[in-house]
Each structure stands twice: as structure tokens, then as C-alpha cells.
């Protein structure tokens, strides 16, 4: 009986030892598959850093830590940086075509002061010179239907 218990203890102990040492014996089992793509955090991108800086200077102006002159200068700098980052990231080229007319406006905030604006500097919406007759939403250049209400565009 003692021999059987010793033999059983040896088998269970060997199985436990094998289970613990298995990853060390097979190093390829330790390697995790590489991710297909890795999305960087917003703070790690050029666009994200510019947008965060814009939010910070707006907060600093609201709390009185920044004068209006300094705010205007910093906003111009960081807006330019954010626009450059958006263009670098592949902002729609079709949206840049109406910019020459100078009639681009945000449906919520109206005409934008930036002459080469593609997106609203306040809310981030795509600017457009055309609006939907049904709901008044801005239409993307070349759109056949309104994204807001689904109505066909002329």
C-alpha cells in the first residue's frame, strides 16, 4: 500500500512539475501574437497634442491665467498645428474644394475666420457651403443624400 501511495504521489508530483515547467521547456508558447495594428492614445499623436493644448489655453483664459492677447497668439499657433496634423492624417481632400469660395460655414457656429478651414474650430464638424433644405445640416461636397435626414440633395 505504501508503494502504491508513493508511486501515485510521484506521478501527481511529476505532472504538477511538468505543468509548471511547460512554458520554460517550450519558449515559443510564451510569445504572444503580435497585434495586427496598435492605435496610439490621443495624447501620443500630433493632432491630439494640439487639441489638448487648445483646450488648455481656453481653460486658462476662462480662469484668468492668460491674457486675451496671449490667448489669441497661442490659439493661432495651436490651431495651425491641429489643422496641419489633420491634413497629415488624411483629412478629406474633397472638402478643400469649396474653400476657395470663402463661403464655408458651420451649421451651428456660422462662418469660420480661418480662410483655409475644413473643419469647425469650435465643434470639429465638417464645414460646407451647402445646407440641406429639409433639416439645415451641412452637406458634404458631392453628397447625394443628407446625412442628417436622408433627403436627396439637388
JSON list of N, CA and C in Angstrom, two decimals, residues 81-140:
[
{"chain": "A", "resi": 81, "resn": "UNK", "atom": "N", "xyz": [-1.28, 74.17, -35.95]},
{"chain": "A", "resi": 81, "resn": "UNK", "atom": "CA", "xyz": [-0.69, 72.85, -35.71]},
{"chain": "A", "resi": 81, "resn": "UNK", "atom": "C", "xyz": [-1.74, 71.75, -35.86]},
{"chain": "A", "resi": 82, "resn": "UNK", "atom": "N", "xyz": [-2.95, 71.97, -35.31]},
{"chain": "A", "resi": 82, "resn": "UNK", "atom": "CA", "xyz": [-4.00, 70.96, -35.40]},
{"chain": "A", "resi": 82, "resn": "UNK", "atom": "C", "xyz": [-4.46, 70.77, -36.84]},
{"chain": "A", "resi": 83, "resn": "UNK", "atom": "N", "xyz": [-4.59, 71.86, -37.58]},
{"chain": "A", "resi": 83, "resn": "UNK", "atom": "CA", "xyz": [-5.00, 71.77, -38.99]},
{"chain": "A", "resi": 83, "resn": "UNK", "atom": "C", "xyz": [-3.95, 71.02, -39.79]},
{"chain": "A", "resi": 84, "resn": "UNK", "atom": "N", "xyz": [-2.68, 71.31, -39.55]},
{"chain": "A", "resi": 84, "resn": "UNK", "atom": "CA", "xyz": [-1.60, 70.61, -40.25]},
{"chain": "A", "resi": 84, "resn": "UNK", "atom": "C", "xyz": [-1.62, 69.12, -39.91]},
{"chain": "A", "resi": 85, "resn": "UNK", "atom": "N", "xyz": [-1.89, 68.79, -38.66]},
{"chain": "A", "resi": 85, "resn": "UNK", "atom": "CA", "xyz": [-1.94, 67.38, -38.26]},
{"chain": "A", "resi": 85, "resn": "UNK", "atom": "C", "xyz": [-3.14, 66.68, -38.89]},
{"chain": "A", "resi": 86, "resn": "UNK", "atom": "N", "xyz": [-4.28, 67.37, -38.98]},
{"chain": "A", "resi": 86, "resn": "UNK", "atom": "CA", "xyz": [-5.45, 66.78, -39.62]},
{"chain": "A", "resi": 86, "resn": "UNK", "atom": "C", "xyz": [-5.20, 66.53, -41.09]},
{"chain": "A", "resi": 87, "resn": "UNK", "atom": "N", "xyz": [-4.56, 67.47, -41.75]},
{"chain": "A", "resi": 87, "resn": "UNK", "atom": "CA", "xyz": [-4.26, 67.28, -43.17]},
{"chain": "A", "resi": 87, "resn": "UNK", "atom": "C", "xyz": [-3.26, 66.14, -43.35]},
{"chain": "A", "resi": 88, "resn": "UNK", "atom": "N", "xyz": [-2.32, 66.05, -42.45]},
{"chain": "A", "resi": 88, "resn": "UNK", "atom": "CA", "xyz": [-1.31, 64.98, -42.50]},
{"chain": "A", "resi": 88, "resn": "UNK", "atom": "C", "xyz": [-1.97, 63.62, -42.29]},
{"chain": "A", "resi": 89, "resn": "UNK", "atom": "N", "xyz": [-3.00, 63.59, -41.43]},
{"chain": "A", "resi": 89, "resn": "UNK", "atom": "CA", "xyz": [-3.69, 62.34, -41.12]},
{"chain": "A", "resi": 89, "resn": "UNK", "atom": "C", "xyz": [-4.66, 61.91, -42.21]},
{"chain": "A", "resi": 90, "resn": "UNK", "atom": "N", "xyz": [-4.82, 62.74, -43.22]},
{"chain": "A", "resi": 90, "resn": "UNK", "atom": "CA", "xyz": [-5.67, 62.35, -44.33]},
{"chain": "A", "resi": 90, "resn": "UNK", "atom": "C", "xyz": [-7.07, 62.92, -44.26]},
{"chain": "A", "resi": 91, "resn": "UNK", "atom": "N", "xyz": [-7.19, 64.19, -43.94]},
{"chain": "A", "resi": 91, "resn": "UNK", "atom": "CA", "xyz": [-8.50, 64.84, -43.97]},
{"chain": "A", "resi": 91, "resn": "UNK", "atom": "C", "xyz": [-9.02, 64.80, -45.39]},
{"chain": "A", "resi": 92, "resn": "UNK", "atom": "N", "xyz": [-10.32, 64.73, -45.57]},
{"chain": "A", "resi": 92, "resn": "UNK", "atom": "CA", "xyz": [-10.88, 64.59, -46.91]},
{"chain": "A", "resi": 92, "resn": "UNK", "atom": "C", "xyz": [-10.46, 65.72, -47.84]},
{"chain": "A", "resi": 93, "resn": "UNK", "atom": "N", "xyz": [-9.89, 65.34, -48.97]},
{"chain": "A", "resi": 93, "resn": "UNK", "atom": "CA", "xyz": [-9.44, 66.34, -49.94]},
{"chain": "A", "resi": 93, "resn": "UNK", "atom": "C", "xyz": [-10.61, 66.99, -50.64]},
{"chain": "A", "resi": 94, "resn": "UNK", "atom": "N", "xyz": [-11.72, 66.30, -50.75]},
{"chain": "A", "resi": 94, "resn": "UNK", "atom": "CA", "xyz": [-12.89, 66.86, -51.43]},
{"chain": "A", "resi": 94, "resn": "UNK", "atom": "C", "xyz": [-13.45, 68.04, -50.66]},
{"chain": "A", "resi": 95, "resn": "UNK", "atom": "N", "xyz": [-13.26, 68.08, -49.36]},
{"chain": "A", "resi": 95, "resn": "UNK", "atom": "CA", "xyz": [-13.78, 69.18, -48.57]},
{"chain": "A", "resi": 95, "resn": "UNK", "atom": "C", "xyz": [-13.00, 70.46, -48.79]},
{"chain": "A", "resi": 96, "resn": "UNK", "atom": "N", "xyz": [-11.80, 70.37, -49.32]},
{"chain": "A", "resi": 96, "resn": "UNK", "atom": "CA", "xyz": [-10.98, 71.56, -49.52]},
{"chain": "A", "resi": 96, "resn": "UNK", "atom": "C", "xyz": [-11.41, 72.33, -50.76]},
{"chain": "A", "resi": 97, "resn": "UNK", "atom": "N", "xyz": [-12.14, 71.74, -51.68]},
{"chain": "A", "resi": 97, "resn": "UNK", "atom": "CA", "xyz": [-12.53, 72.40, -52.91]},
{"chain": "A", "resi": 97, "resn": "UNK", "atom": "C", "xyz": [-13.39, 73.64, -52.68]},
{"chain": "A", "resi": 98, "resn": "UNK", "atom": "N", "xyz": [-14.42, 73.62, -51.83]},
{"chain": "A", "resi": 98, "resn": "UNK", "atom": "CA", "xyz": [-15.23, 74.81, -51.64]},
{"chain": "A", "resi": 98, "resn": "UNK", "atom": "C", "xyz": [-14.52, 75.92, -50.88]},
{"chain": "A", "resi": 99, "resn": "UNK", "atom": "N", "xyz": [-13.35, 75.67, -50.32]},
{"chain": "A", "resi": 99, "resn": "UNK", "atom": "CA", "xyz": [-12.66, 76.68, -49.52]},
{"chain": "A", "resi": 99, "resn": "UNK", "atom": "C", "xyz": [-12.31, 77.90, -50.34]},
{"chain": "A", "resi": 100, "resn": "UNK", "atom": "N", "xyz": [-12.13, 77.76, -51.63]},
{"chain": "A", "resi": 100, "resn": "UNK", "atom": "CA", "xyz": [-11.77, 78.90, -52.46]},
{"chain": "A", "resi": 100, "resn": "UNK", "atom": "C", "xyz": [-12.88, 79.93, -52.50]},
{"chain": "A", "resi": 101, "resn": "UNK", "atom": "N", "xyz": [-14.14, 79.53, -52.38]},
{"chain": "A", "resi": 101, "resn": "UNK", "atom": "CA", "xyz": [-15.25, 80.47, -52.44]},
{"chain": "A", "resi": 101, "resn": "UNK", "atom": "C", "xyz": [-15.33, 81.32, -51.18]},
{"chain": "A", "resi": 102, "resn": "UNK", "atom": "N", "xyz": [-14.77, 80.84, -50.05]},
{"chain": "A", "resi": 102, "resn": "UNK", "atom": "CA", "xyz": [-14.79, 81.60, -48.82]},
{"chain": "A", "resi": 102, "resn": "UNK", "atom": "C", "xyz": [-16.15, 81.59, -48.13]},
{"chain": "A", "resi": 103, "resn": "UNK", "atom": "N", "xyz": [-17.09, 80.76, -48.56]},
{"chain": "A", "resi": 103, "resn": "UNK", "atom": "CA", "xyz": [-18.43, 80.73, -48.01]},
{"chain": "A", "resi": 103, "resn": "UNK", "atom": "C", "xyz": [-18.64, 79.57, -47.05]},
{"chain": "A", "resi": 104, "resn": "UNK", "atom": "N", "xyz": [-17.58, 78.94, -46.60]},
{"chain": "A", "resi": 104, "resn": "UNK", "atom": "CA", "xyz": [-17.73, 77.79, -45.72]},
{"chain": "A", "resi": 104, "resn": "UNK", "atom": "C", "xyz": [-18.22, 78.24, -44.35]},
{"chain": "A", "resi": 105, "resn": "UNK", "atom": "N", "xyz": [-19.19, 77.48, -43.82]},
{"chain": "A", "resi": 105, "resn": "UNK", "atom": "CA", "xyz": [-19.74, 77.83, -42.52]},
{"chain": "A", "resi": 105, "resn": "UNK", "atom": "C", "xyz": [-20.14, 76.57, -41.79]},
{"chain": "A", "resi": 106, "resn": "UNK", "atom": "N", "xyz": [-20.09, 76.66, -40.48]},
{"chain": "A", "resi": 106, "resn": "UNK", "atom": "CA", "xyz": [-20.57, 75.58, -39.61]},
{"chain": "A", "resi": 106, "resn": "UNK", "atom": "C", "xyz": [-22.06, 75.82, -39.39]},
{"chain": "A", "resi": 107, "resn": "UNK", "atom": "N", "xyz": [-22.88, 74.78, -39.46]},
{"chain": "A", "resi": 107, "resn": "UNK", "atom": "CA", "xyz": [-24.31, 75.00, -39.26]},
{"chain": "A", "resi": 107, "resn": "UNK", "atom": "C", "xyz": [-24.64, 75.51, -37.85]},
{"chain": "A", "resi": 108, "resn": "UNK", "atom": "N", "xyz": [-23.79, 75.22, -36.89]},
{"chain": "A", "resi": 108, "resn": "UNK", "atom": "CA", "xyz": [-24.05, 75.65, -35.52]},
{"chain": "A", "resi": 108, "resn": "UNK", "atom": "C", "xyz": [-23.36, 76.97, -35.17]},
{"chain": "A", "resi": 109, "resn": "UNK", "atom": "N", "xyz": [-22.12, 77.16, -35.66]},
{"chain": "A", "resi": 109, "resn": "UNK", "atom": "CA", "xyz": [-21.33, 78.32, -35.25]},
{"chain": "A", "resi": 109, "resn": "UNK", "atom": "C", "xyz": [-21.14, 79.36, -36.35]},
{"chain": "A", "resi": 110, "resn": "UNK", "atom": "N", "xyz": [-21.67, 79.13, -37.53]},
{"chain": "A", "resi": 110, "resn": "UNK", "atom": "CA", "xyz": [-21.61, 80.11, -38.60]},
{"chain": "A", "resi": 110, "resn": "UNK", "atom": "C", "xyz": [-20.28, 80.11, -39.33]},
{"chain": "A", "resi": 111, "resn": "UNK", "atom": "N", "xyz": [-19.99, 81.19, -40.11]},
{"chain": "A", "resi": 111, "resn": "UNK", "atom": "CA", "xyz": [-18.75, 81.26, -40.89]},
{"chain": "A", "resi": 111, "resn": "UNK", "atom": "C", "xyz": [-17.53, 81.23, -39.99]},
{"chain": "A", "resi": 112, "resn": "UNK", "atom": "N", "xyz": [-16.47, 80.59, -40.47]},
{"chain": "A", "resi": 112, "resn": "UNK", "atom": "CA", "xyz": [-15.25, 80.46, -39.69]},
{"chain": "A", "resi": 112, "resn": "UNK", "atom": "C", "xyz": [-14.24, 81.50, -40.12]},
{"chain": "A", "resi": 113, "resn": "UNK", "atom": "N", "xyz": [-13.46, 82.03, -39.19]},
{"chain": "A", "resi": 113, "resn": "UNK", "atom": "CA", "xyz": [-12.48, 83.07, -39.54]},
{"chain": "A", "resi": 113, "resn": "UNK", "atom": "C", "xyz": [-11.26, 82.54, -40.29]},
{"chain": "A", "resi": 114, "resn": "UNK", "atom": "N", "xyz": [-11.00, 81.23, -40.18]},
{"chain": "A", "resi": 114, "resn": "UNK", "atom": "CA", "xyz": [-9.84, 80.67, -40.87]},
{"chain": "A", "resi": 114, "resn": "UNK", "atom": "C", "xyz": [-10.17, 80.52, -42.35]},
{"chain": "A", "resi": 115, "resn": "UNK", "atom": "N", "xyz": [-9.36, 81.09, -43.22]},
{"chain": "A", "resi": 115, "resn": "UNK", "atom": "CA", "xyz": [-9.65, 81.07, -44.65]},
{"chain": "A", "resi": 115, "resn": "UNK", "atom": "C", "xyz": [-9.52, 79.68, -45.26]},
{"chain": "A", "resi": 116, "resn": "UNK", "atom": "N", "xyz": [-8.66, 78.84, -44.71]},
{"chain": "A", "resi": 116, "resn": "UNK", "atom": "CA", "xyz": [-8.46, 77.51, -45.29]},
{"chain": "A", "resi": 116, "resn": "UNK", "atom": "C", "xyz": [-9.08, 76.41, -44.43]},
{"chain": "A", "resi": 117, "resn": "UNK", "atom": "N", "xyz": [-10.08, 76.77, -43.63]},
{"chain": "A", "resi": 117, "resn": "UNK", "atom": "CA", "xyz": [-10.69, 75.81, -42.71]},
{"chain": "A", "resi": 117, "resn": "UNK", "atom": "C", "xyz": [-11.46, 74.74, -43.46]},
{"chain": "A", "resi": 118, "resn": "UNK", "atom": "N", "xyz": [-11.34, 73.51, -42.98]},
{"chain": "A", "resi": 118, "resn": "UNK", "atom": "CA", "xyz": [-12.09, 72.38, -43.50]},
{"chain": "A", "resi": 118, "resn": "UNK", "atom": "C", "xyz": [-13.08, 71.93, -42.43]},
{"chain": "A", "resi": 119, "resn": "UNK", "atom": "N", "xyz": [-12.67, 72.05, -41.15]},
{"chain": "A", "resi": 119, "resn": "UNK", "atom": "CA", "xyz": [-13.49, 71.67, -40.03]},
{"chain": "A", "resi": 119, "resn": "UNK", "atom": "C", "xyz": [-13.72, 72.89, -39.14]},
{"chain": "A", "resi": 120, "resn": "UNK", "atom": "N", "xyz": [-14.84, 72.91, -38.43]},
{"chain": "A", "resi": 120, "resn": "UNK", "atom": "CA", "xyz": [-15.14, 73.99, -37.50]},
{"chain": "A", "resi": 120, "resn": "UNK", "atom": "C", "xyz": [-14.14, 73.95, -36.34]},
{"chain": "A", "resi": 121, "resn": "UNK", "atom": "N", "xyz": [-13.56, 75.10, -36.03]},
{"chain": "A", "resi": 121, "resn": "UNK", "atom": "CA", "xyz": [-12.55, 75.14, -34.96]},
{"chain": "A", "resi": 121, "resn": "UNK", "atom": "C", "xyz": [-13.18, 75.06, -33.58]},
{"chain": "A", "resi": 122, "resn": "UNK", "atom": "N", "xyz": [-14.50, 75.19, -33.49]},
{"chain": "A", "resi": 122, "resn": "UNK", "atom": "CA", "xyz": [-15.18, 75.11, -32.20]},
{"chain": "A", "resi": 122, "resn": "UNK", "atom": "C", "xyz": [-15.70, 73.71, -31.91]},
{"chain": "A", "resi": 123, "resn": "UNK", "atom": "N", "xyz": [-16.44, 73.13, -32.89]},
{"chain": "A", "resi": 123, "resn": "UNK", "atom": "CA", "xyz": [-17.06, 71.83, -32.63]},
{"chain": "A", "resi": 123, "resn": "UNK", "atom": "C", "xyz": [-16.46, 70.68, -33.44]},
{"chain": "A", "resi": 124, "resn": "UNK", "atom": "N", "xyz": [-15.66, 70.97, -34.47]},
{"chain": "A", "resi": 124, "resn": "UNK", "atom": "CA", "xyz": [-14.99, 69.93, -35.25]},
{"chain": "A", "resi": 124, "resn": "UNK", "atom": "C", "xyz": [-15.81, 69.40, -36.41]},
{"chain": "A", "resi": 125, "resn": "UNK", "atom": "N", "xyz": [-16.98, 69.94, -36.65]},
{"chain": "A", "resi": 125, "resn": "UNK", "atom": "CA", "xyz": [-17.80, 69.47, -37.77]},
{"chain": "A", "resi": 125, "resn": "UNK", "atom": "C", "xyz": [-17.16, 69.87, -39.10]},
{"chain": "A", "resi": 126, "resn": "UNK", "atom": "N", "xyz": [-17.46, 69.07, -40.13]},
{"chain": "A", "resi": 126, "resn": "UNK", "atom": "CA", "xyz": [-17.01, 69.38, -41.47]},
{"chain": "A", "resi": 126, "resn": "UNK", "atom": "C", "xyz": [-17.75, 70.61, -41.97]},
{"chain": "A", "resi": 127, "resn": "UNK", "atom": "N", "xyz": [-17.03, 71.61, -42.48]},
{"chain": "A", "resi": 127, "resn": "UNK", "atom": "CA", "xyz": [-17.64, 72.83, -42.98]},
{"chain": "A", "resi": 127, "resn": "UNK", "atom": "C", "xyz": [-18.15, 72.62, -44.40]},
{"chain": "A", "resi": 128, "resn": "UNK", "atom": "N", "xyz": [-19.20, 73.31, -44.74]},
{"chain": "A", "resi": 128, "resn": "UNK", "atom": "CA", "xyz": [-19.79, 73.18, -46.07]},
{"chain": "A", "resi": 128, "resn": "UNK", "atom": "C", "xyz": [-20.43, 74.49, -46.47]},
{"chain": "A", "resi": 129, "resn": "UNK", "atom": "N", "xyz": [-20.46, 74.75, -47.78]},
{"chain": "A", "resi": 129, "resn": "UNK", "atom": "CA", "xyz": [-21.13, 75.94, -48.27]},
{"chain": "A", "resi": 129, "resn": "UNK", "atom": "C", "xyz": [-22.58, 75.63, -48.61]},
{"chain": "A", "resi": 130, "resn": "UNK", "atom": "N", "xyz": [-22.96, 74.34, -48.62]},
{"chain": "A", "resi": 130, "resn": "UNK", "atom": "CA", "xyz": [-24.32, 73.93, -48.93]},
{"chain": "A", "resi": 130, "resn": "UNK", "atom": "C", "xyz": [-24.98, 73.34, -47.69]},
{"chain": "A", "resi": 131, "resn": "UNK", "atom": "N", "xyz": [-26.28, 73.60, -47.55]},
{"chain": "A", "resi": 131, "resn": "UNK", "atom": "CA", "xyz": [-27.04, 73.02, -46.44]},
{"chain": "A", "resi": 131, "resn": "UNK", "atom": "C", "xyz": [-28.25, 72.29, -46.99]},
{"chain": "A", "resi": 132, "resn": "UNK", "atom": "N", "xyz": [-28.75, 71.36, -46.20]},
{"chain": "A", "resi": 132, "resn": "UNK", "atom": "CA", "xyz": [-29.93, 70.58, -46.58]},
{"chain": "A", "resi": 132, "resn": "UNK", "atom": "C", "xyz": [-31.17, 71.46, -46.48]},
{"chain": "A", "resi": 133, "resn": "UNK", "atom": "N", "xyz": [-32.03, 71.38, -47.48]},
{"chain": "A", "resi": 133, "resn": "UNK", "atom": "CA", "xyz": [-33.27, 72.16, -47.46]},
{"chain": "A", "resi": 133, "resn": "UNK", "atom": "C", "xyz": [-34.24, 71.62, -46.42]},
{"chain": "A", "resi": 134, "resn": "UNK", "atom": "N", "xyz": [-34.12, 70.34, -46.07]},
{"chain": "A", "resi": 134, "resn": "UNK", "atom": "CA", "xyz": [-35.04, 69.73, -45.12]},
{"chain": "A", "resi": 134, "resn": "UNK", "atom": "C", "xyz": [-34.70, 70.01, -43.67]},
{"chain": "A", "resi": 135, "resn": "UNK", "atom": "N", "xyz": [-33.43, 69.77, -43.27]},
{"chain": "A", "resi": 135, "resn": "UNK", "atom": "CA", "xyz": [-33.08, 69.90, -41.86]},
{"chain": "A", "resi": 135, "resn": "UNK", "atom": "C", "xyz": [-32.04, 70.99, -41.59]},
{"chain": "A", "resi": 136, "resn": "UNK", "atom": "N", "xyz": [-31.42, 71.54, -42.63]},
{"chain": "A", "resi": 136, "resn": "UNK", "atom": "CA", "xyz": [-30.44, 72.61, -42.46]},
{"chain": "A", "resi": 136, "resn": "UNK", "atom": "C", "xyz": [-29.04, 72.14, -42.12]},
{"chain": "A", "resi": 137, "resn": "UNK", "atom": "N", "xyz": [-28.81, 70.83, -42.14]},
{"chain": "A", "resi": 137, "resn": "UNK", "atom": "CA", "xyz": [-27.48, 70.29, -41.84]},
{"chain": "A", "resi": 137, "resn": "UNK", "atom": "C", "xyz": [-26.52, 70.58, -42.99]},
{"chain": "A", "resi": 138, "resn": "UNK", "atom": "N", "xyz": [-25.25, 70.73, -42.67]},
{"chain": "A", "resi": 138, "resn": "UNK", "atom": "CA", "xyz": [-24.23, 70.95, -43.70]},
{"chain": "A", "resi": 138, "resn": "UNK", "atom": "C", "xyz": [-24.08, 69.69, -44.55]},
{"chain": "A", "resi": 139, "resn": "UNK", "atom": "N", "xyz": [-23.97, 69.89, -45.85]},
{"chain": "A", "resi": 139, "resn": "UNK", "atom": "CA", "xyz": [-23.82, 68.77, -46.78]},
{"chain": "A", "resi": 139, "resn": "UNK", "atom": "C", "xyz": [-22.36, 68.62, -47.17]},
{"chain": "A", "resi": 140, "resn": "UNK", "atom": "N", "xyz": [-21.89, 67.41, -47.24]},
{"chain": "A", "resi": 140, "resn": "UNK", "atom": "CA", "xyz": [-20.53, 67.15, -47.72]},
{"chain": "A", "resi": 140, "resn": "UNK", "atom": "C", "xyz": [-20.49, 67.46, -49.21]}
]
